[in-house]
CSV table of C-alpha atoms in Angstrom, one decimal:
chain,number,residue,atom,x,y,z
A,1143,MET,CA,107.0,47.6,133.9
A,1144,SER,CA,107.3,50.9,135.8
A,1145,THR,CA,110.0,53.4,134.9
A,1146,PRO,CA,113.0,53.9,137.2
A,1147,SER,CA,113.5,56.9,139.5
A,1148,CYS,CA,116.1,59.6,138.7
A,1149,LEU,CA,119.6,58.8,139.9
A,1150,VAL,CA,120.2,62.3,141.1
A,1151,CYS,CA,116.9,63.8,142.5
A,1152,CYS,CA,114.9,60.6,142.8
A,1153,ALA,CA,112.0,62.1,140.9
A,1154,LYS,CA,109.4,59.5,139.8
A,1155,GLN,CA,108.2,58.6,136.4
A,1156,PRO,CA,110.9,60.0,134.1
A,1157,ALA,CA,110.0,59.9,130.4
A,1158,HIS,CA,111.6,57.5,128.0
A,1159,CYS,CA,114.0,59.6,125.9
A,1160,LEU,CA,115.6,57.3,123.3
A,1161,THR,CA,116.8,53.8,122.7
A,1162,LEU,CA,120.4,53.0,121.9
A,1163,GLN,CA,121.3,50.0,119.8
A,1164,THR,CA,124.7,48.5,120.9
A,1165,SER,CA,126.6,45.3,120.5
A,1166,ALA,CA,125.2,44.3,123.9
A,1167,GLY,CA,121.6,44.9,122.8
A,1168,LYS,CA,119.1,47.8,123.1
A,1169,ILE,CA,119.6,50.3,126.0
A,1170,ALA,CA,116.8,52.6,127.1
A,1171,TYR,CA,117.5,56.1,128.2
A,1172,PHE,CA,115.2,58.2,130.4
A,1173,ARG,CA,115.0,62.0,131.0
A,1174,CYS,CA,114.2,63.3,134.5
A,1175,PRO,CA,111.3,65.9,134.4
A,1176,GLU,CA,112.8,67.6,137.5
A,1177,CYS,CA,116.6,67.9,137.0
A,1178,SER,CA,116.9,67.0,133.3
A,1179,LEU,CA,119.3,64.1,133.9
A,1180,VAL,CA,119.4,61.6,131.0
A,1181,PHE,CA,120.2,58.1,132.3
A,1182,GLN,CA,120.1,54.5,131.4
A,1183,ASP,CA,117.7,52.1,133.0
A,1184,PRO,CA,119.6,51.1,136.1
A,1185,ARG,CA,117.8,47.8,136.2
A,1186,VAL,CA,119.8,46.8,133.0
A,1187,SER,CA,123.5,46.2,133.8
A,1188,PHE,CA,126.6,45.1,131.9
A,1189,LYS,CA,129.7,43.3,133.1
A,1190,GLU,CA,132.3,45.9,133.9
A,1191,GLU,CA,135.2,43.6,132.9
A,1192,GLU,CA,133.7,43.2,129.4
A,1193,VAL,CA,133.8,47.0,128.7
A,1194,TYR,CA,136.9,48.1,130.7
A,1195,ASN,CA,139.1,45.3,129.2
A,1196,ALA,CA,142.6,45.2,127.9
A,1197,ASP,CA,141.5,46.9,124.6
A,1198,TYR,CA,140.0,49.8,126.4
A,1199,ILE,CA,143.3,51.8,126.4
A,1200,GLN,CA,143.4,51.7,122.6
A,1201,LYS,CA,139.7,52.2,122.1
A,1202,ARG,CA,139.6,55.3,124.2
A,1203,SER,CA,142.8,56.8,122.8
A,1204,GLN,CA,144.9,56.6,126.0
A,1205,ASP,CA,148.2,55.1,124.6
A,1206,PRO,CA,151.1,57.1,126.0
A,1207,GLY,CA,153.4,55.6,123.4
A,1208,ASN,CA,151.5,57.3,120.6
A,1209,PRO,CA,152.8,60.9,120.3
A,1210,HIS,CA,149.7,62.3,118.6
A,1211,ILE,CA,147.5,60.8,121.4
A,1212,ALA,CA,149.8,61.8,124.2
A,1213,ARG,CA,150.2,65.4,123.0
A,1214,SER,CA,146.4,65.8,122.7
A,1215,ARG,CA,145.8,64.5,126.2
A,1216,GLU,CA,148.6,66.5,127.7
A,1217,LYS,CA,147.6,69.7,126.0
A,1218,THR,CA,144.0,69.4,127.4
A,1219,ALA,CA,145.4,68.8,130.9
A,1220,GLU,CA,147.8,71.7,130.6
A,1221,HIS,CA,144.9,74.0,129.8
A,1222,TYR,CA,142.9,73.0,132.9
A,1223,TYR,CA,145.8,72.8,135.3
A,1224,ARG,CA,146.9,76.3,134.3
A,1225,TRP,CA,143.4,77.6,134.7
A,1226,ILE,CA,142.7,75.9,138.0
A,1227,GLU,CA,145.6,77.7,139.7
A,1228,GLU,CA,143.5,80.8,139.8
A,1229,PHE,CA,141.1,79.0,142.2
A,1230,VAL,CA,143.1,76.3,144.1
A,1231,THR,CA,146.3,76.2,146.0
A,1232,LYS,CA,148.5,73.3,144.9
A,1233,GLY,CA,148.6,70.3,147.2
A,1234,ASN,CA,147.4,66.8,147.0
A,1235,LEU,CA,145.5,66.0,143.8
A,1236,LEU,CA,143.4,62.9,142.9
A,1237,GLU,CA,142.4,62.1,139.4
A,1238,VAL,CA,139.5,59.5,139.3
A,1239,GLY,CA,139.6,57.5,136.1
A,1240,CYS,CA,143.2,58.5,135.4
A,1241,ALA,CA,143.7,56.0,132.6
A,1242,THR,CA,147.4,55.8,131.6
A,1243,GLY,CA,148.4,58.9,133.7
A,1244,LEU,CA,148.9,61.4,130.8
A,1245,ALA,CA,146.9,64.1,132.6
A,1246,LEU,CA,148.5,63.3,136.0
A,1247,LYS,CA,151.9,63.6,134.4
A,1248,VAL,CA,151.1,67.2,133.5
A,1249,ALA,CA,149.9,68.0,137.0
A,1250,GLN,CA,153.0,66.4,138.5
A,1251,LYS,CA,155.3,68.6,136.4
A,1252,GLN,CA,153.3,71.6,137.5
A,1253,GLY,CA,154.0,70.9,141.2
A,1254,TRP,CA,151.0,68.9,142.4
A,1255,ASN,CA,151.4,65.9,144.6
A,1256,VAL,CA,149.5,63.4,142.4
A,1257,PHE,CA,147.4,60.3,143.0
A,1258,GLY,CA,145.1,58.3,140.8
A,1259,VAL,CA,142.4,55.7,140.7
A,1260,GLU,CA,141.8,53.6,137.6
A,1261,VAL,CA,139.5,50.6,137.1
A,1262,ASN,CA,141.6,49.1,134.3
A,1263,ALA,CA,144.5,47.3,135.8
A,1264,LYS,CA,146.7,47.5,132.7
A,1265,ALA,CA,146.1,51.3,132.4
A,1266,ALA,CA,146.9,51.7,136.1
A,1267,LEU,CA,150.2,49.8,135.7
A,1268,ILE,CA,151.2,52.1,132.7
A,1269,ALA,CA,150.2,55.2,134.7
A,1270,ASN,CA,152.6,54.3,137.5
A,1271,GLU,CA,155.3,53.8,135.0
A,1272,VAL,CA,154.5,57.1,133.3
A,1273,LEU,CA,154.6,58.9,136.7
A,1274,LYS,CA,157.6,56.9,138.0
A,1275,ALA,CA,155.8,56.4,141.3
A,1276,ASP,CA,153.4,53.9,142.8
A,1277,VAL,CA,150.5,56.4,143.3
A,1278,VAL,CA,147.7,54.9,141.2
A,1279,ARG,CA,145.2,52.5,142.8
A,1280,VAL,CA,143.3,49.9,140.8
A,1281,GLY,CA,139.6,49.6,141.1
A,1282,ASN,CA,136.6,51.8,141.8
A,1283,LEU,CA,137.1,54.6,144.3
A,1284,ASN,CA,135.9,53.5,147.7
A,1285,ASP,CA,135.9,54.9,151.2
A,1286,GLY,CA,139.0,53.1,152.3
A,1287,MET,CA,141.4,54.0,149.5
A,1288,PHE,CA,142.7,57.4,150.8
A,1289,PRO,CA,142.5,59.4,154.0
A,1290,ASP,CA,139.6,61.7,154.6
A,1291,LYS,CA,140.0,65.5,154.0
A,1292,TYR,CA,143.2,64.8,152.0
A,1293,PHE,CA,142.8,66.3,148.5
A,1294,SER,CA,142.7,70.0,147.7
A,1295,LEU,CA,141.6,69.1,144.2
A,1296,ILE,CA,139.9,66.0,142.6
A,1297,THR,CA,139.6,65.9,138.8
A,1298,LEU,CA,137.3,63.7,136.7
A,1299,PHE,CA,137.9,63.9,133.0
A,1300,ASP,CA,135.2,62.0,131.2
A,1301,VAL,CA,134.3,60.0,134.3
A,1302,ILE,CA,131.1,61.1,136.0
A,1303,GLU,CA,129.0,59.8,133.1
A,1304,HIS,CA,130.3,56.3,133.9
A,1305,ILE,CA,129.1,56.3,137.5
A,1306,PRO,CA,126.0,54.2,138.3
A,1307,HIS,CA,125.3,55.7,141.8
A,1308,PRO,CA,126.3,59.4,141.6
A,1309,ILE,CA,125.0,60.4,145.0
A,1310,GLU,CA,127.0,57.8,146.8
A,1311,PHE,CA,130.1,58.5,144.7
A,1312,LEU,CA,130.1,62.3,145.3
A,1313,SER,CA,129.6,61.6,149.0
A,1314,ILE,CA,132.9,59.8,148.9
A,1315,LEU,CA,134.5,62.7,147.0
A,1316,HIS,CA,133.2,65.1,149.6
A,1317,LYS,CA,134.8,63.1,152.4
A,1318,LYS,CA,138.2,62.9,150.7
A,1319,THR,CA,138.3,66.7,149.9
A,1320,VAL,CA,139.8,69.2,152.3
A,1321,PRO,CA,137.4,71.9,153.7
A,1322,GLY,CA,137.1,74.4,150.9
A,1323,GLY,CA,138.7,72.0,148.4
A,1324,ASN,CA,137.5,71.7,144.8
A,1325,ILE,CA,136.4,69.1,142.2
A,1326,LEU,CA,136.6,69.5,138.5
A,1327,PHE,CA,134.5,67.6,135.9
A,1328,VAL,CA,134.7,67.4,132.2
A,1329,THR,CA,131.7,65.6,130.9
A,1330,PRO,CA,129.1,65.5,128.0
A,1331,ASN,CA,126.3,68.1,128.2
A,1332,VAL,CA,122.9,67.0,127.1
A,1333,ASP,CA,121.7,70.6,127.1
A,1334,THR,CA,123.5,71.3,123.8
A,1335,LEU,CA,122.3,71.6,120.2
A,1336,SER,CA,124.4,68.6,119.1
A,1337,PHE,CA,122.5,66.2,121.3
A,1338,LYS,CA,119.1,67.6,120.3
A,1339,ILE,CA,120.0,67.2,116.6
A,1340,LEU,CA,122.0,64.0,116.6
A,1341,LYS,CA,120.0,62.1,119.3
A,1342,GLU,CA,121.0,58.4,119.0
A,1343,LYS,CA,123.9,59.3,116.8
A,1344,TRP,CA,125.4,61.6,119.4
A,1345,PRO,CA,129.0,60.3,120.0
A,1346,HIS,CA,128.6,60.4,123.8
A,1347,LEU,CA,125.9,57.8,123.7
A,1348,VAL,CA,127.8,54.6,124.4
A,1349,GLN,CA,127.1,51.6,126.5
A,1350,GLU,CA,129.2,52.6,129.4
A,1351,HIS,CA,127.8,56.2,129.7
A,1352,LEU,CA,125.2,55.5,132.3
A,1353,ALA,CA,124.2,59.1,133.1
A,1354,LEU,CA,124.5,62.2,131.0
A,1355,TYR,CA,124.2,65.6,132.6
A,1356,SER,CA,123.2,69.2,131.9
A,1357,PRO,CA,124.3,72.2,134.0
A,1358,LYS,CA,121.0,71.9,135.9
A,1359,SER,CA,121.4,68.2,136.8
A,1360,ILE,CA,125.1,68.5,137.7
A,1361,ASP,CA,124.3,71.4,139.9
A,1362,ARG,CA,121.5,69.4,141.6
A,1363,LEU,CA,124.0,66.5,142.2
A,1364,LEU,CA,126.6,68.9,143.6
A,1365,LYS,CA,124.1,70.6,146.0
A,1366,GLU,CA,122.8,67.2,147.2
A,1367,THR,CA,126.3,66.1,148.2
A,1368,GLY,CA,127.7,69.2,149.9
A,1369,PHE,CA,129.4,71.0,147.0
A,1370,VAL,CA,128.8,74.6,145.7
A,1371,PRO,CA,129.0,75.0,141.9
A,1372,LYS,CA,131.5,77.8,141.0
A,1373,ALA,CA,131.8,77.7,137.3
A,1374,HIS,CA,130.5,76.0,134.1
A,1375,GLY,CA,131.6,76.4,130.6
A,1376,TRP,CA,132.3,74.9,127.2
A,1377,ALA,CA,134.9,72.3,127.6
A,1378,THR,CA,138.3,72.9,126.0
A,1379,LYS,CA,139.6,69.5,124.7
A,1380,TYR,CA,142.3,68.9,122.2
A,1381,ILE,CA,142.3,66.0,119.7
A,1382,SER,CA,144.2,64.7,116.7
A,1383,ILE,CA,143.1,63.1,113.4
A,1384,GLU,CA,144.2,59.7,114.7
A,1385,MET,CA,141.9,60.1,117.8
A,1386,LEU,CA,139.0,61.0,115.6
A,1387,ARG,CA,139.6,57.9,113.5
A,1388,THR,CA,139.8,55.7,116.6
A,1389,HIS,CA,136.5,57.1,117.8
A,1390,ALA,CA,135.0,56.4,114.4
A,1391,GLN,CA,136.1,52.8,114.5
A,1392,HIS,CA,134.7,52.2,118.0
A,1393,HIS,CA,131.6,54.4,117.9
A,1394,PRO,CA,129.5,52.9,115.0
A,1395,ASN,CA,126.5,55.1,115.9
A,1396,ALA,CA,128.6,58.3,115.4
A,1397,LEU,CA,128.9,57.9,111.6
A,1398,PHE,CA,129.9,61.5,111.0
A,1399,TYR,CA,133.3,60.9,112.7
A,1400,LYS,CA,134.5,59.1,109.6
A,1401,PRO,CA,133.9,62.0,107.1
A,1402,ILE,CA,135.2,64.6,109.6
A,1403,SER,CA,138.4,62.7,110.1
A,1404,TRP,CA,138.8,62.1,106.4
A,1405,ILE,CA,138.2,65.8,105.5
A,1406,LEU,CA,140.5,67.1,108.2
A,1407,GLY,CA,143.2,64.5,107.3
A,1408,LYS,CA,143.3,65.8,103.8
A,1409,THR,CA,143.6,69.4,104.9
A,1410,PRO,CA,147.2,70.7,104.6
A,1411,GLY,CA,148.9,71.1,108.0
A,1412,LEU,CA,146.3,69.1,110.0
A,1413,ALA,CA,147.2,65.5,109.4
A,1414,HIS,CA,149.5,65.5,112.4
A,1415,ALA,CA,148.2,68.5,114.2
A,1416,VAL,CA,146.5,68.8,117.6
A,1417,PHE,CA,143.5,71.1,117.6
A,1418,PRO,CA,140.5,72.0,119.8
A,1419,PHE,CA,137.4,69.9,119.2
A,1420,ASN,CA,134.2,69.8,121.1
A,1421,LEU,CA,130.9,68.2,120.3
A,1422,GLY,CA,128.7,68.9,123.3
A,1423,GLU,CA,131.0,68.8,126.4
A,1424,MET,CA,131.2,71.0,129.4
A,1425,PHE,CA,133.5,71.6,132.4
A,1426,VAL,CA,132.2,72.2,135.9
A,1427,LEU,CA,134.1,73.4,138.9
A,1428,ALA,CA,132.7,73.1,142.4
A,1429,GLN,CA,133.9,73.7,146.0
A,1430,LYS,CA,133.2,71.7,149.1
A,1431,GLU,CA,131.0,73.6,151.6
């Protein structure tokens, strides 16, 4: 069987990179020789409803009723929305994959006019309750959901790696962004030492992560779809011991989560703390041309 073409630059014959063993079976990943994208074989698909089901909120630590989880998510959002004010004038904001609305709540408090899109219907319902407004749409972002040239900022926290057709997806983001508007990604970075060392045990290798980017491949994607990269960097994310334990439970390949959460949980002052934690993630800010 021939190998698939790259999802970003369409280069032919990417090399087999690794094989991930999951509950759904073996998943092959390929690396593009041109842009360095690491991606699943697009000819092998899974049922979206089986992954983004009612349990997804708990598995991905998005429960707004849990104070340790809520504070971690909110502190991460506070960091980015404070920082982004240096580059973007407040206006209409769209978060794609907004989950239960914890990050949008922060943006709302800071003066943004917020909207969201979420594939999980239960999470979207909770998000509208959290925001006290009917502003979160259910489903995958499509061309008819919002007006064109409407958003001054679109954010995607841990989302772009879930997108099966990134060129088409960013083309929609481009249409929905005002001239000179910005998009912000936080996503795993395969150009890190943690990925090179851990390989199949890297915690970001999960069934629903269809494409994993490096600064080179994300820049190529942005340029192909009419965006100009403005900034890259080491992602600032906050986490709690409880979130680490949840990840350990639902990421059996990332075995090191268990000892890390156990050690940190026994450390005085950290059992209920929120602290920065990054294992190979980046942020990317880009502007619409």
